[in-house]
Amino acid sequence: MDRKIRVGAVQYLNTKPLIYGLQQGMMQEELDLVMDYPANVAKMLIEDQVDIGLVPVATIPKLKEYHIVCDYGIACDGEVASVGLFSDVPMEEISTVLLDYQSRTSVRLARILMKEFWKIDPEIIDTRDDFRGQIKGTTAGIVIGDRALEQRKDSAYVFDLGQAWKEMTGLPFVFAAWIANKKIAPEFVKGFNEANRYGLDRLEEVVEKYPYKTYDLFTYYKENIDYKLDSKKMEGLELYLKYLSQFGL
């Protein structure tokens, strides 16, 4: 490729270790980094405005061609903490669920879990802004990312989507991966893996640079998020994509 690789990423706390090396200047001669929230990065990847995006995996079926180009992504093997169904009432009393507009993967996972695991059929409402103030009474909400860590303090009931998926399937869940819409040169992929690993090897530096009082980041980075995309994660991803196809999501 006779130009820099265009890379789209996300500013959530869970991505900080992965992009830390890039933000420290690694690969600056080889790529241009664009930051946005997940759904927008996914849109840019679909429309070929970026070549690689750290995107929700629900984007995959919308791409004409896709390649997972990094050994690291955003996954969990149990409780993820930052993706949940938040409610003031028990699950069986929920009448309405507001869906977070920022990530396709999480809201589709929520739809699968409501149907297959929790066995509830509430009214579903898509949102376009910060809806957390509407989570009250029998109205619950799917909240993701940093806002979900904050919402944990405010809601009486927190139903963790990562934990629910694990209980239902016995598998880890992949929320986002570095996905390319075209083939990427192996030498770039090698350097990109090293850049991702840089922050994961320096979590103390990352936490010091991005302090966060709401939730312990060492717990989050070491216990809730599982960044390595191994074979079990890929098995969980394939099952999720099958559910998307089955339910027409």
PDB file of N, CA and C in Angstrom, residues 107-141:
ATOM      1  N   VAL A 107     -25.766  -4.647  22.033  1.00  0.00           N
ATOM      2  CA  VAL A 107     -27.229  -4.649  22.001  1.00  0.00           C
ATOM      3  C   VAL A 107     -27.754  -5.920  21.338  1.00  0.00           C
ATOM      4  N   ARG A 108     -27.034  -6.446  20.368  1.00  0.00           N
ATOM      5  CA  ARG A 108     -27.459  -7.705  19.761  1.00  0.00           C
ATOM      6  C   ARG A 108     -27.229  -8.869  20.714  1.00  0.00           C
ATOM      7  N   LEU A 109     -26.145  -8.823  21.465  1.00  0.00           N
ATOM      8  CA  LEU A 109     -25.941  -9.839  22.507  1.00  0.00           C
ATOM      9  C   LEU A 109     -27.079  -9.780  23.519  1.00  0.00           C
ATOM     10  N   ALA A 110     -27.480  -8.585  23.895  1.00  0.00           N
ATOM     11  CA  ALA A 110     -28.581  -8.435  24.846  1.00  0.00           C
ATOM     12  C   ALA A 110     -29.871  -9.052  24.303  1.00  0.00           C
ATOM     13  N   ARG A 111     -30.147  -8.835  23.024  1.00  0.00           N
ATOM     14  CA  ARG A 111     -31.345  -9.421  22.425  1.00  0.00           C
ATOM     15  C   ARG A 111     -31.289 -10.945  22.461  1.00  0.00           C
ATOM     16  N   ILE A 112     -30.123 -11.506  22.180  1.00  0.00           N
ATOM     17  CA  ILE A 112     -29.951 -12.966  22.229  1.00  0.00           C
ATOM     18  C   ILE A 112     -30.182 -13.475  23.648  1.00  0.00           C
ATOM     19  N   LEU A 113     -29.584 -12.808  24.628  1.00  0.00           N
ATOM     20  CA  LEU A 113     -29.706 -13.250  26.018  1.00  0.00           C
ATOM     21  C   LEU A 113     -31.141 -13.114  26.529  1.00  0.00           C
ATOM     22  N   MET A 114     -31.832 -12.040  26.139  1.00  0.00           N
ATOM     23  CA  MET A 114     -33.219 -11.877  26.576  1.00  0.00           C
ATOM     24  C   MET A 114     -34.090 -13.015  26.057  1.00  0.00           C
ATOM     25  N   LYS A 115     -33.819 -13.434  24.845  1.00  0.00           N
ATOM     26  CA  LYS A 115     -34.630 -14.486  24.239  1.00  0.00           C
ATOM     27  C   LYS A 115     -34.228 -15.884  24.714  1.00  0.00           C
ATOM     28  N   GLU A 116     -32.922 -16.157  24.716  1.00  0.00           N
ATOM     29  CA  GLU A 116     -32.438 -17.514  24.925  1.00  0.00           C
ATOM     30  C   GLU A 116     -32.078 -17.837  26.374  1.00  0.00           C
ATOM     31  N   PHE A 117     -31.674 -16.840  27.138  1.00  0.00           N
ATOM     32  CA  PHE A 117     -31.163 -17.096  28.488  1.00  0.00           C
ATOM     33  C   PHE A 117     -32.090 -16.563  29.565  1.00  0.00           C
ATOM     34  N   TRP A 118     -32.434 -15.290  29.489  1.00  0.00           N
ATOM     35  CA  TRP A 118     -33.277 -14.700  30.516  1.00  0.00           C
ATOM     36  C   TRP A 118     -34.761 -14.977  30.284  1.00  0.00           C
ATOM     37  N   LYS A 119     -35.129 -15.328  29.052  1.00  0.00           N
ATOM     38  CA  LYS A 119     -36.517 -15.678  28.711  1.00  0.00           C
ATOM     39  C   LYS A 119     -37.486 -14.546  29.047  1.00  0.00           C
ATOM     40  N   ILE A 120     -37.144 -13.342  28.636  1.00  0.00           N
ATOM     41  CA  ILE A 120     -38.056 -12.211  28.815  1.00  0.00           C
ATOM     42  C   ILE A 120     -38.336 -11.590  27.454  1.00  0.00           C
ATOM     43  N   ASP A 121     -39.461 -10.911  27.347  1.00  0.00           N
ATOM     44  CA  ASP A 121     -39.859 -10.310  26.066  1.00  0.00           C
ATOM     45  C   ASP A 121     -40.339  -8.872  26.306  1.00  0.00           C
ATOM     46  N   PRO A 122     -39.447  -7.978  26.738  1.00  0.00           N
ATOM     47  CA  PRO A 122     -39.859  -6.601  27.021  1.00  0.00           C
ATOM     48  C   PRO A 122     -39.987  -5.786  25.744  1.00  0.00           C
ATOM     49  N   GLU A 123     -40.573  -4.607  25.876  1.00  0.00           N
ATOM     50  CA  GLU A 123     -40.537  -3.639  24.782  1.00  0.00           C
ATOM     51  C   GLU A 123     -39.094  -3.165  24.626  1.00  0.00           C
ATOM     52  N   ILE A 124     -38.614  -3.109  23.382  1.00  0.00           N
ATOM     53  CA  ILE A 124     -37.234  -2.710  23.104  1.00  0.00           C
ATOM     54  C   ILE A 124     -37.249  -1.325  22.458  1.00  0.00           C
ATOM     55  N   ILE A 125     -36.454  -0.406  22.998  1.00  0.00           N
ATOM     56  CA  ILE A 125     -36.400   0.950  22.464  1.00  0.00           C
ATOM     57  C   ILE A 125     -34.945   1.315  22.166  1.00  0.00           C
ATOM     58  N   ASP A 126     -34.658   1.689  20.912  1.00  0.00           N
ATOM     59  CA  ASP A 126     -33.331   2.186  20.543  1.00  0.00           C
ATOM     60  C   ASP A 126     -33.182   3.619  21.044  1.00  0.00           C
ATOM     61  N   THR A 127     -31.964   3.993  21.399  1.00  0.00           N
ATOM     62  CA  THR A 127     -31.724   5.349  21.879  1.00  0.00           C
ATOM     63  C   THR A 127     -30.740   6.073  20.967  1.00  0.00           C
ATOM     64  N   ARG A 128     -30.696   7.390  21.088  1.00  0.00           N
ATOM     65  CA  ARG A 128     -29.775   8.202  20.302  1.00  0.00           C
ATOM     66  C   ARG A 128     -28.968   9.164  21.172  1.00  0.00           C
ATOM     67  N   ASP A 129     -29.184   9.098  22.490  1.00  0.00           N
ATOM     68  CA  ASP A 129     -28.459  10.011  23.380  1.00  0.00           C
ATOM     69  C   ASP A 129     -28.259   9.312  24.723  1.00  0.00           C
ATOM     70  N   ASP A 130     -27.781  10.052  25.710  1.00  0.00           N
ATOM     71  CA  ASP A 130     -27.538   9.469  27.029  1.00  0.00           C
ATOM     72  C   ASP A 130     -28.880   9.290  27.739  1.00  0.00           C
ATOM     73  N   PHE A 131     -29.295   8.054  27.865  1.00  0.00           N
ATOM     74  CA  PHE A 131     -30.635   7.709  28.349  1.00  0.00           C
ATOM     75  C   PHE A 131     -30.635   7.237  29.799  1.00  0.00           C
ATOM     76  N   ARG A 132     -29.498   7.316  30.479  1.00  0.00           N
ATOM     77  CA  ARG A 132     -29.396   6.680  31.790  1.00  0.00           C
ATOM     78  C   ARG A 132     -30.402   7.224  32.804  1.00  0.00           C
ATOM     79  N   GLY A 133     -30.801   8.472  32.643  1.00  0.00           N
ATOM     80  CA  GLY A 133     -31.791   9.042  33.549  1.00  0.00           C
ATOM     81  C   GLY A 133     -33.165   8.408  33.412  1.00  0.00           C
ATOM     82  N   GLN A 134     -33.377   7.693  32.309  1.00  0.00           N
ATOM     83  CA  GLN A 134     -34.668   7.031  32.083  1.00  0.00           C
ATOM     84  C   GLN A 134     -34.702   5.614  32.656  1.00  0.00           C
ATOM     85  N   ILE A 135     -33.570   5.135  33.198  1.00  0.00           N
ATOM     86  CA  ILE A 135     -33.546   3.800  33.808  1.00  0.00           C
ATOM     87  C   ILE A 135     -34.133   3.924  35.213  1.00  0.00           C
ATOM     88  N   LYS A 136     -35.407   3.611  35.312  1.00  0.00           N
ATOM     89  CA  LYS A 136     -36.106   3.694  36.592  1.00  0.00           C
ATOM     90  C   LYS A 136     -37.418   2.936  36.486  1.00  0.00           C
ATOM     91  N   GLY A 137     -37.944   2.554  37.617  1.00  0.00           N
ATOM     92  CA  GLY A 137     -39.153   1.745  37.619  1.00  0.00           C
ATOM     93  C   GLY A 137     -38.916   0.433  36.906  1.00  0.00           C
ATOM     94  N   THR A 138     -39.814   0.085  36.004  1.00  0.00           N
ATOM     95  CA  THR A 138     -39.675  -1.177  35.256  1.00  0.00           C
ATOM     96  C   THR A 138     -38.949  -0.982  33.929  1.00  0.00           C
ATOM     97  N   THR A 139     -38.409   0.217  33.704  1.00  0.00           N
ATOM     98  CA  THR A 139     -37.614   0.474  32.507  1.00  0.00           C
ATOM     99  C   THR A 139     -36.140   0.250  32.816  1.00  0.00           C
ATOM    100  N   ALA A 140     -35.537  -0.721  32.125  1.00  0.00           N
ATOM    101  CA  ALA A 140     -34.128  -1.058  32.292  1.00  0.00           C
ATOM    102  C   ALA A 140     -33.349  -0.556  31.079  1.00  0.00           C
ATOM    103  N   GLY A 141     -32.025  -0.684  31.139  1.00  0.00           N
ATOM    104  CA  GLY A 141     -31.221  -0.226  30.014  1.00  0.00           C
ATOM    105  C   GLY A 141     -29.952  -1.030  29.851  1.00  0.00           C
TER     106      GLY A 141
END
